[in-house]
Coordinates of C-alpha atoms and ligand atoms in Angstrom, one line a residue:
M1257 CA 36.3 -11.0 32.9
P1258 CA 38.0 -9.6 36.0
E1259 CA 41.4 -10.9 36.8
P1260 CA 41.7 -13.3 39.7
L1261 CA 43.7 -12.3 42.8
T1262 CA 47.4 -13.3 42.4
D1263 CA 49.9 -14.6 44.8
S1264 CA 51.5 -11.1 45.1
D1265 CA 48.0 -9.5 45.8
R1266 CA 47.7 -12.0 48.6
A1267 CA 51.1 -11.3 49.9
R1268 CA 50.5 -7.5 49.9
R1269 CA 47.2 -7.9 51.6
A1270 CA 48.8 -10.2 54.3
E1271 CA 51.6 -7.6 55.0
Q1272 CA 49.0 -4.8 55.2
A1273 CA 47.0 -7.0 57.7
R1274 CA 50.0 -7.9 59.9
T1275 CA 50.7 -4.1 60.5
A1276 CA 47.0 -3.4 61.0
A1277 CA 46.5 -6.3 63.4
A1278 CA 49.5 -5.2 65.6
R1279 CA 48.0 -1.8 65.9
L1280 CA 44.5 -3.0 66.7
T1281 CA 45.8 -5.3 69.4
A1282 CA 47.8 -2.5 70.9
D1283 CA 44.6 -0.4 70.9
G1284 CA 42.6 -3.1 72.7
V1285 CA 40.5 -4.2 69.7
D1286 CA 39.3 -7.8 70.0
G1287 CA 37.1 -8.1 66.9
V1288 CA 37.0 -6.7 63.3
A1289 CA 33.4 -6.6 61.8
V1290 CA 33.6 -7.4 58.0
T1291 CA 30.4 -6.1 56.5
W1292 CA 28.6 -6.3 53.2
V1293 CA 25.1 -5.2 52.3
D1294 CA 22.6 -7.7 50.8
T1295 CA 20.1 -7.2 47.9
S1296 CA 17.4 -6.2 50.4
G1297 CA 19.6 -3.5 51.8
I1298 CA 20.5 -5.1 55.1
T1299 CA 24.1 -5.0 56.3
R1300 CA 25.3 -8.4 57.2
V1301 CA 28.5 -9.3 59.0
K1302 CA 31.2 -11.8 59.8
A1303 CA 33.9 -10.9 62.4
V1304 CA 37.4 -12.0 63.0
P1305 CA 39.8 -11.4 65.9
P1306 CA 43.0 -9.4 65.0
A1307 CA 45.0 -12.7 65.1
R1308 CA 43.0 -13.9 62.2
L1309 CA 43.1 -10.7 60.2
E1310 CA 46.2 -11.8 58.1
Q1311 CA 44.4 -14.9 57.0
A1312 CA 41.2 -13.0 56.3
A1313 CA 43.0 -10.3 54.2
A1314 CA 44.9 -12.8 52.2
W1315 CA 42.3 -15.6 51.7
G1316 CA 39.0 -14.1 52.8
V1317 CA 36.4 -15.1 55.3
G1318 CA 33.9 -17.7 54.1
A1319 CA 30.3 -16.6 53.6
S1320 CA 27.3 -18.3 51.7
P1321 CA 26.2 -16.7 48.5
V1322 CA 22.6 -17.3 49.7
F1323 CA 22.5 -13.9 51.5
D1324 CA 22.0 -12.2 48.2
A1325 CA 18.6 -13.8 48.2
F1326 CA 17.5 -12.9 51.7
L1327 CA 14.4 -10.8 52.2
L1328 CA 14.1 -8.2 54.9
D1329 CA 12.6 -10.7 57.3
D1330 CA 15.4 -13.2 56.8
S1331 CA 13.3 -15.6 54.7
I1332 CA 15.0 -16.7 51.5
V1333 CA 13.8 -16.7 47.9
S1334 CA 15.2 -18.6 45.1
G1335 CA 16.2 -16.9 41.9
R1336 CA 18.3 -18.1 38.9
Y1337 CA 21.5 -16.9 40.3
A1338 CA 21.0 -16.9 44.1
G1339 CA 19.1 -18.6 46.8
G1340 CA 20.3 -22.1 47.0
P1341 CA 22.2 -23.7 49.9
V1342 CA 25.2 -24.7 47.7
G1343 CA 28.4 -22.6 47.2
D1344 CA 30.8 -20.4 49.0
L1345 CA 32.2 -17.0 48.7
R1346 CA 35.1 -15.1 50.4
L1347 CA 34.8 -11.8 52.2
Y1348 CA 38.0 -9.8 51.8
P1349 CA 38.2 -6.8 54.3
D1350 CA 39.2 -3.7 52.6
L1351 CA 41.9 -2.6 55.0
G1352 CA 42.3 0.8 53.4
R1353 CA 39.0 1.6 55.2
L1354 CA 39.7 -0.2 58.5
T1355 CA 38.2 1.9 61.3
R1356 CA 38.0 1.5 65.0
L1357 CA 34.4 1.8 66.1
A1358 CA 34.2 4.6 68.7
A1359 CA 30.7 3.6 69.9
L1360 CA 31.5 -0.2 70.0
P1361 CA 34.6 -0.3 72.3
G1362 CA 36.9 -3.2 71.4
W1363 CA 35.6 -3.4 67.9
A1364 CA 36.8 -2.3 64.5
W1365 CA 35.1 -2.5 61.1
A1366 CA 36.0 -2.9 57.4
P1367 CA 33.8 -3.2 54.4
A1368 CA 34.1 -6.5 52.4
D1369 CA 34.8 -7.2 48.8
R1370 CA 33.2 -10.5 47.9
Y1371 CA 35.1 -13.0 45.7
D1372 CA 34.5 -16.5 44.6
Q1373 CA 36.8 -19.3 45.7
D1374 CA 38.8 -18.8 42.5
G1375 CA 39.7 -15.3 43.6
V1376 CA 37.4 -13.6 41.1
P1377 CA 35.0 -10.9 42.1
H1378 CA 31.5 -12.3 42.6
P1379 CA 29.0 -11.0 40.0
L1380 CA 26.7 -10.0 42.8
D1381 CA 29.3 -8.0 44.7
A1382 CA 27.7 -4.6 44.7
R1383 CA 30.9 -2.9 46.0
A1384 CA 32.8 -4.2 43.0
L1385 CA 30.0 -3.0 40.7
A1386 CA 30.2 0.5 42.2
R1387 CA 34.0 0.5 41.8
R1388 CA 33.7 -0.6 38.2
E1389 CA 31.3 2.2 37.4
A1390 CA 33.6 4.7 39.0
E1391 CA 36.4 3.4 37.0
R1392 CA 34.5 3.5 33.7
L1393 CA 33.9 7.2 34.3
A1394 CA 37.6 7.6 35.1
G1395 CA 38.2 6.1 31.7
S1396 CA 36.5 9.0 30.1
G1397 CA 38.5 11.4 32.3
C1398 CA 35.7 12.0 34.9
T1399 CA 35.5 11.5 38.6
V1400 CA 32.3 11.8 40.7
R1401 CA 32.2 13.1 44.3
A1402 CA 29.2 11.7 46.2
A1403 CA 27.6 11.9 49.6
F1404 CA 24.5 10.3 51.1
E1405 CA 22.3 12.2 53.6
I1406 CA 21.4 9.9 56.5
E1407 CA 18.0 10.4 58.1
W1408 CA 16.9 8.3 61.0
C1409 CA 14.3 8.2 63.7
V1410 CA 15.0 7.7 67.4
S1411 CA 12.5 5.9 69.6
A1412 CA 12.6 6.3 73.4
G1413 CA 13.2 2.9 75.1
T1414 CA 13.7 -0.3 73.3
G1415 CA 10.2 -1.5 72.6
D1416 CA 8.7 -2.3 69.2
D1417 CA 6.3 0.6 69.2
F1418 CA 7.8 3.8 67.8
V1419 CA 7.8 6.3 70.6
P1420 CA 9.5 9.5 69.3
A1421 CA 12.5 10.7 71.4
G1422 CA 13.4 14.4 71.5
Q1423 CA 10.1 16.3 71.7
G1424 CA 9.5 19.7 70.2
P1425 CA 8.8 21.4 66.9
A1426 CA 10.2 20.2 63.6
Y1427 CA 13.9 21.5 63.1
G1428 CA 13.3 23.0 66.6
M1429 CA 16.2 23.8 68.9
A1430 CA 14.2 22.0 71.6
R1431 CA 14.7 18.8 69.8
L1432 CA 18.5 19.3 69.9
T1433 CA 18.4 20.3 73.5
G1434 CA 16.3 17.3 74.4
L1435 CA 18.9 14.9 73.0
A1436 CA 22.0 17.1 73.3
G1437 CA 24.1 14.5 75.0
Y1438 CA 23.1 11.8 72.6
L1439 CA 23.8 14.0 69.5
R1440 CA 27.0 15.1 70.9
E1441 CA 28.1 11.5 71.2
V1442 CA 27.0 10.8 67.6
L1443 CA 29.3 13.7 66.6
T1444 CA 32.3 12.7 68.7
A1445 CA 32.0 9.0 67.6
L1446 CA 32.0 10.1 64.0
A1447 CA 34.9 12.6 64.5
A1448 CA 36.9 9.8 66.2
Q1449 CA 36.4 7.6 63.2
G1450 CA 37.6 10.3 60.9
V1451 CA 34.2 10.9 59.3
A1452 CA 33.9 14.5 58.1
V1453 CA 30.4 15.6 59.3
E1454 CA 29.1 18.7 57.5
Q1455 CA 25.8 19.1 59.5
V1456 CA 23.5 17.4 61.9
H1457 CA 19.9 18.6 62.6
P1458 CA 16.5 17.6 63.9
E1459 CA 14.3 16.8 60.9
Y1460 CA 10.6 17.2 60.3
A1461 CA 9.2 14.1 61.8
A1462 CA 9.1 13.7 65.6
G1463 CA 12.1 11.9 66.8
Q1464 CA 13.9 12.3 63.4
Y1465 CA 17.4 13.5 62.9
E1466 CA 19.9 13.8 60.0
V1467 CA 23.6 13.7 59.5
S1468 CA 25.3 14.8 56.3
T1469 CA 28.9 13.9 55.6
A1470 CA 31.4 15.5 53.2
A1471 CA 31.5 14.3 49.6
T1472 CA 34.0 11.7 48.7
D1473 CA 34.7 9.0 46.1
P1474 CA 31.6 7.0 45.2
V1475 CA 32.6 3.8 46.8
G1476 CA 33.7 5.7 49.9
A1477 CA 30.4 7.4 50.1
A1478 CA 28.6 4.0 50.1
D1479 CA 31.1 2.7 52.8
L1480 CA 30.0 5.8 54.8
V1481 CA 26.4 4.8 54.7
V1482 CA 27.3 1.6 56.5
L1483 CA 29.7 3.2 59.0
V1484 CA 27.5 6.2 59.8
R1485 CA 24.4 4.2 60.4
E1486 CA 26.0 1.5 62.4
T1487 CA 27.7 4.3 64.5
V1488 CA 24.4 6.0 65.0
R1489 CA 22.7 2.7 65.9
A1490 CA 25.3 1.9 68.5
V1491 CA 25.3 5.4 70.0
T1492 CA 21.5 5.2 70.2
A1493 CA 21.7 1.8 72.0
R1494 CA 24.1 3.2 74.5
H1495 CA 21.6 5.8 75.4
G1496 CA 18.9 3.2 75.9
M1497 CA 17.0 4.1 72.8
R1498 CA 16.4 2.6 69.3
A1499 CA 17.3 4.0 65.9
T1500 CA 15.6 3.1 62.7
F1501 CA 16.6 4.1 59.1
A1502 CA 13.5 2.5 57.6
P1503 CA 11.8 4.4 54.8
K1504 CA 8.7 4.8 56.9
V1505 CA 8.4 4.7 60.6
L1506 CA 4.9 5.7 61.2
A1507 CA 2.3 5.0 58.5
G1508 CA 1.0 8.6 58.4
G1509 CA 4.2 10.5 58.9
V1510 CA 7.2 11.8 56.9
G1511 CA 9.7 9.1 56.0
N1512 CA 13.5 8.7 56.2
G1513 CA 15.2 9.5 53.0
G1514 CA 18.7 8.6 51.9
H1515 CA 19.3 11.4 49.3
V1516 CA 22.4 11.0 47.2
H1517 CA 24.4 14.0 46.1
L1518 CA 26.7 13.8 43.1
S1519 CA 29.0 16.1 41.2
L1520 CA 31.0 15.2 38.1
W1521 CA 34.5 16.5 37.7
R1522 CA 37.1 16.6 35.0
D1523 CA 40.6 18.0 35.4
G1524 CA 39.7 19.5 38.8
V1525 CA 36.7 21.3 37.3
N1526 CA 33.1 20.7 38.5
L1527 CA 31.0 20.0 35.6
M1528 CA 27.8 21.0 37.4
S1529 CA 28.8 24.6 37.3
G1530 CA 30.3 27.3 35.0
G1531 CA 28.8 26.0 31.8
P1532 CA 26.3 27.3 29.2
G1533 CA 23.4 25.0 30.2
P1534 CA 20.6 25.7 32.5
Y1535 CA 21.8 27.2 35.9
G1536 CA 25.3 26.8 34.7
L1537 CA 25.4 23.1 34.0
T1538 CA 28.1 22.1 31.4
P1539 CA 27.1 19.8 28.5
D1540 CA 28.4 16.8 30.4
G1541 CA 26.9 17.8 33.6
E1542 CA 23.6 18.3 32.0
G1543 CA 23.8 14.9 30.1
F1544 CA 24.7 13.2 33.4
A1545 CA 21.7 14.8 35.1
A1546 CA 19.5 13.9 32.2
G1547 CA 20.7 10.4 32.2
I1548 CA 19.7 9.9 35.8
L1549 CA 16.3 11.7 35.3
E1550 CA 15.5 9.5 32.4
R1551 CA 16.1 6.3 34.3
L1552 CA 14.5 7.2 37.6
P1553 CA 11.6 4.7 37.3
A1554 CA 14.0 1.8 36.8
L1555 CA 16.5 3.2 39.4
L1556 CA 13.8 3.0 42.0
A1557 CA 14.0 -0.7 42.1
V1558 CA 17.5 -0.3 43.4
G1559 CA 17.1 3.0 45.3
A1560 CA 13.6 2.6 46.8
P1561 CA 13.7 -1.2 47.1
A1562 CA 11.2 -1.9 49.9
V1563 CA 7.5 -2.1 49.9
A1564 CA 7.6 0.5 52.7
S1565 CA 9.6 2.9 50.3
Y1566 CA 6.4 3.6 48.4
L1567 CA 4.7 4.7 51.6
R1568 CA 7.5 7.3 51.9
L1569 CA 7.6 8.3 48.2
V1570 CA 4.4 10.3 48.2
P1571 CA 3.8 13.9 46.9
S1572 CA 4.4 16.9 49.2
H1573 CA 6.6 15.0 51.7
W1574 CA 9.9 16.3 50.3
A1575 CA 10.6 12.8 49.0
G1576 CA 10.6 13.7 45.3
A1577 CA 7.6 11.7 44.0
F1578 CA 7.6 13.3 40.5
A1579 CA 10.2 12.5 37.7
C1580 CA 11.3 16.1 37.1
W1581 CA 14.2 18.4 38.1
G1582 CA 14.5 21.9 39.4
R1583 CA 16.9 24.2 41.1
E1584 CA 16.5 23.7 44.8
N1585 CA 13.2 22.2 44.3
R1586 CA 12.5 19.7 47.2
E1587 CA 9.6 18.2 45.5
A1588 CA 11.5 17.2 42.4
A1589 CA 13.1 13.8 42.4
L1590 CA 16.2 15.4 41.0
R1591 CA 17.2 18.7 42.7
L1592 CA 20.0 20.8 41.3
V1593 CA 21.8 22.4 44.2
T1594 CA 23.8 25.2 42.8
G1595 CA 25.3 26.6 46.0
S1596 CA 25.7 30.2 46.7
A1597 CA 27.1 32.8 44.2
G1598 CA 30.9 32.6 44.7
E1599 CA 31.1 29.0 45.8
R1600 CA 29.3 27.3 42.9
S1601 CA 32.4 25.9 41.1
R1602 CA 33.1 24.0 44.3
A1603 CA 29.6 23.4 45.7
A1604 CA 27.2 22.7 42.8
N1605 CA 25.8 19.1 42.8
L1606 CA 22.8 17.0 42.0
E1607 CA 20.6 15.5 44.6
V1608 CA 18.6 12.4 44.0
K1609 CA 15.9 12.7 46.5
C1610 CA 13.5 9.8 45.7
V1611 CA 15.8 7.1 47.2
D1612 CA 16.0 5.8 50.8
L1613 CA 18.2 4.0 53.1
A1614 CA 16.7 0.6 52.5
A1615 CA 18.8 0.7 49.3
N1616 CA 22.1 -1.2 49.1
P1617 CA 24.2 2.0 48.7
Y1618 CA 26.8 0.2 46.6
L1619 CA 24.2 -1.0 44.1
L1620 CA 22.6 2.4 44.0
V1621 CA 25.9 4.1 43.4
A1622 CA 26.7 1.7 40.5
A1623 CA 23.2 2.2 39.0
V1624 CA 23.2 6.0 39.4
L1625 CA 26.7 6.3 37.9
A1626 CA 25.7 4.1 35.0
A1627 CA 22.6 6.2 34.3
G1628 CA 24.7 9.4 34.5
R1629 CA 27.5 8.1 32.3
H1630 CA 25.1 7.0 29.7
G1631 CA 23.3 10.4 29.7
A1632 CA 26.6 12.3 29.4
G1633 CA 27.9 9.9 26.7
A1634 CA 24.6 10.2 24.7
G1635 CA 24.7 14.1 25.1
L1636 CA 21.1 14.1 26.6
R1637 CA 19.6 17.4 27.4
L1638 CA 17.3 18.2 30.3
P1639 CA 13.7 19.2 29.9
E1640 CA 12.5 22.6 31.3
P1641 CA 13.2 22.8 35.1
V1642 CA 10.2 22.7 37.4
E1643 CA 10.1 25.6 40.0
T1644 CA 7.0 24.5 42.0
D1645 CA 5.5 21.5 43.7
P1646 CA 4.2 19.4 40.8
A1647 CA 1.5 18.1 43.2
G1648 CA 0.0 21.6 43.1
M1649 CA -0.4 21.5 39.3
D1650 CA -3.4 20.0 37.6
E1651 CA -2.9 16.9 35.6
E1652 CA -3.1 18.8 32.3
T1653 CA -0.3 21.2 33.2
R1654 CA 1.9 18.3 34.4
R1655 CA 1.2 16.5 31.1
K1656 CA 2.1 19.5 29.0
Q1657 CA 5.3 20.0 31.0
G1658 CA 6.2 16.3 30.6
I1659 CA 6.1 15.7 34.4
T1660 CA 5.1 12.2 35.3
A1661 CA 4.6 10.6 38.7
L1662 CA 7.3 8.1 39.7
P1663 CA 6.2 4.5 40.1
G1664 CA 3.7 4.3 43.0
S1665 CA 4.6 0.8 43.8
L1666 CA 7.6 -1.5 44.0
A1667 CA 6.0 -3.7 41.5
E1668 CA 6.0 -0.9 38.8
A1669 CA 9.6 -0.1 39.6
V1670 CA 10.7 -3.6 39.1
V1671 CA 9.1 -3.8 35.7
A1672 CA 10.9 -0.6 34.6
F1673 CA 14.2 -2.0 36.1
E1674 CA 13.9 -5.3 34.3
A1675 CA 13.3 -3.5 30.9
D1676 CA 16.2 -1.0 31.3
P1677 CA 19.1 -1.8 28.9
V1678 CA 21.6 0.6 30.5
L1679 CA 21.2 -0.7 34.1
G1680 CA 21.1 -4.2 32.8
E1681 CA 24.4 -3.8 31.0
A1682 CA 26.0 -2.1 34.1
L1683 CA 24.7 -4.5 36.8
G1684 CA 24.7 -7.7 34.8
P1685 CA 22.1 -10.5 34.5
E1686 CA 22.9 -12.0 37.9
V1687 CA 22.1 -8.7 39.7
V1688 CA 19.1 -7.9 37.5
D1689 CA 17.5 -11.3 38.2
T1690 CA 18.4 -11.3 41.9
V1691 CA 17.1 -7.8 42.5
A1692 CA 13.8 -8.7 40.7
T1693 CA 13.5 -12.0 42.6
V1694 CA 14.1 -10.4 46.0
R1695 CA 11.8 -7.4 45.3
R1696 CA 8.9 -9.8 44.1
G1697 CA 9.6 -11.9 47.2
E1698 CA 9.0 -8.9 49.4
L1699 CA 5.9 -7.9 47.5
A1700 CA 4.6 -11.4 48.1
L1701 CA 5.6 -11.2 51.7
F1702 CA 3.5 -8.0 52.2
E1703 CA 0.6 -8.9 49.8
G1704 CA -2.7 -7.6 51.3
A1705 CA -0.9 -6.0 54.3
S1706 CA -2.1 -2.6 55.4
A1707 CA 0.2 0.4 55.5
E1708 CA 0.4 0.1 59.3
E1709 CA 1.5 -3.6 59.0
V1710 CA 4.1 -2.9 56.4
V1711 CA 5.5 -0.2 58.6
A1712 CA 5.5 -2.2 61.7
R1713 CA 7.1 -5.2 60.1
S1714 CA 9.8 -3.1 58.4
R1715 CA 10.5 -0.6 61.1
W1716 CA 13.3 -2.3 63.0
R1717 CA 14.9 -4.2 60.1
Y1718 CA 17.0 -1.2 58.7
Ligands
LIG2490 N1 12.5 13.1 55.1 C1 12.3 13.5 53.7 C2 12.5 12.3 52.8 O1 11.7 11.4 53.1 C3 13.4 14.5 53.3 C4 13.4 15.8 54.0 C5 14.5 16.7 53.5 O2 14.3 17.3 52.4 O3 15.6 16.8 54.1 O4 13.2 12.1 51.9
MG2491 MG1 16.7 15.8 55.4

């Protein structure tokens, strides 16, 4: 049982908030957006003026637990642990992450930790679960560094049809030139917010762009998903355009991924490099990777949580539709990125490619860390790496190499998730039931819908 907040915790939070509020007021900030991400992957918010920040930090901001049972269209399902009108939670802004929003003048942001009214973390608080998984790894002497790649599509104008902005060839300089002022403002806003951008580029699909940020602690990486996308969304709106992070934006096209990069460290040493295993993996690094690989079907219920996710997760679209791994293989769900000779001890990492930005990033971090920790603890070994696109192999070759297709539907992923003991233990019965209930709710919502309808109804929700 987690310990409830104490009087001295509250006093410390209040003190921190007083200092922060004075600075915000001096900086002309009028509102602090306090966000959390719901089970369906949508960022929800309550906001307070700086004058109320002390109260919010010490005692939280009221919010219903019903949001855990919201579907992407704001309808509500009812599970065993979430979905009713009764009850109340408290959102505690994490002031350690308080950030002035460069693209929303007069606004600041802080991610919330959700507690119940007795001051105990709520069992459905995904951020607490991510933190707990990071702490469990720390208990075995390991830390994880993580980063999400953020892909999004920009539509010209503000209409509901998707009209790709930034014409030109995939990855073409013309696409950068076409939206140079916009992309520059994305960079300046992120820099002003202290976000370390490693790269920005036009992606494959028309109107599609990507930002990657430097690796950080796992909870911080999930926080950055919220901060970066809301920054991109705000900059896009300032330019009279619309941004979508939905897994699929046009039924026939390439989707938006939300690939997660992870490296495991002990005593300052990267366990993804310099070892005796395949491509230099250490035994713990290999076990961590094998643990994730083994659980990918179940992890998809968290990491590819939308009906639209399965329109993205198709072979030969760089989404990683097969449960296999390979060095620098963009068609393997798990890609080992070794980095170049000379930088491997710093750069080597795993990339989970099959996941997208409809995922609650905190829940995804918690689930992936649990899978990796279990794999390392059990000393799992990886199968042979795959060096080609598995879609190009015949069925028999894939079978011989033990390569299986990942679930082709959300329904299949939910079944695997509910049966998974490791994720069940890490996330707890409340999360397992609520995730399954919300996923089945979305499946029912889209029952019989064509791909075009699913895409159209999901496009502007993420
Ligand atoms: N857009 C692709 C996806 O759906 C990823 C492209 C890439 O490898 O960066 O995940
Ligand atoms: Mg990409």
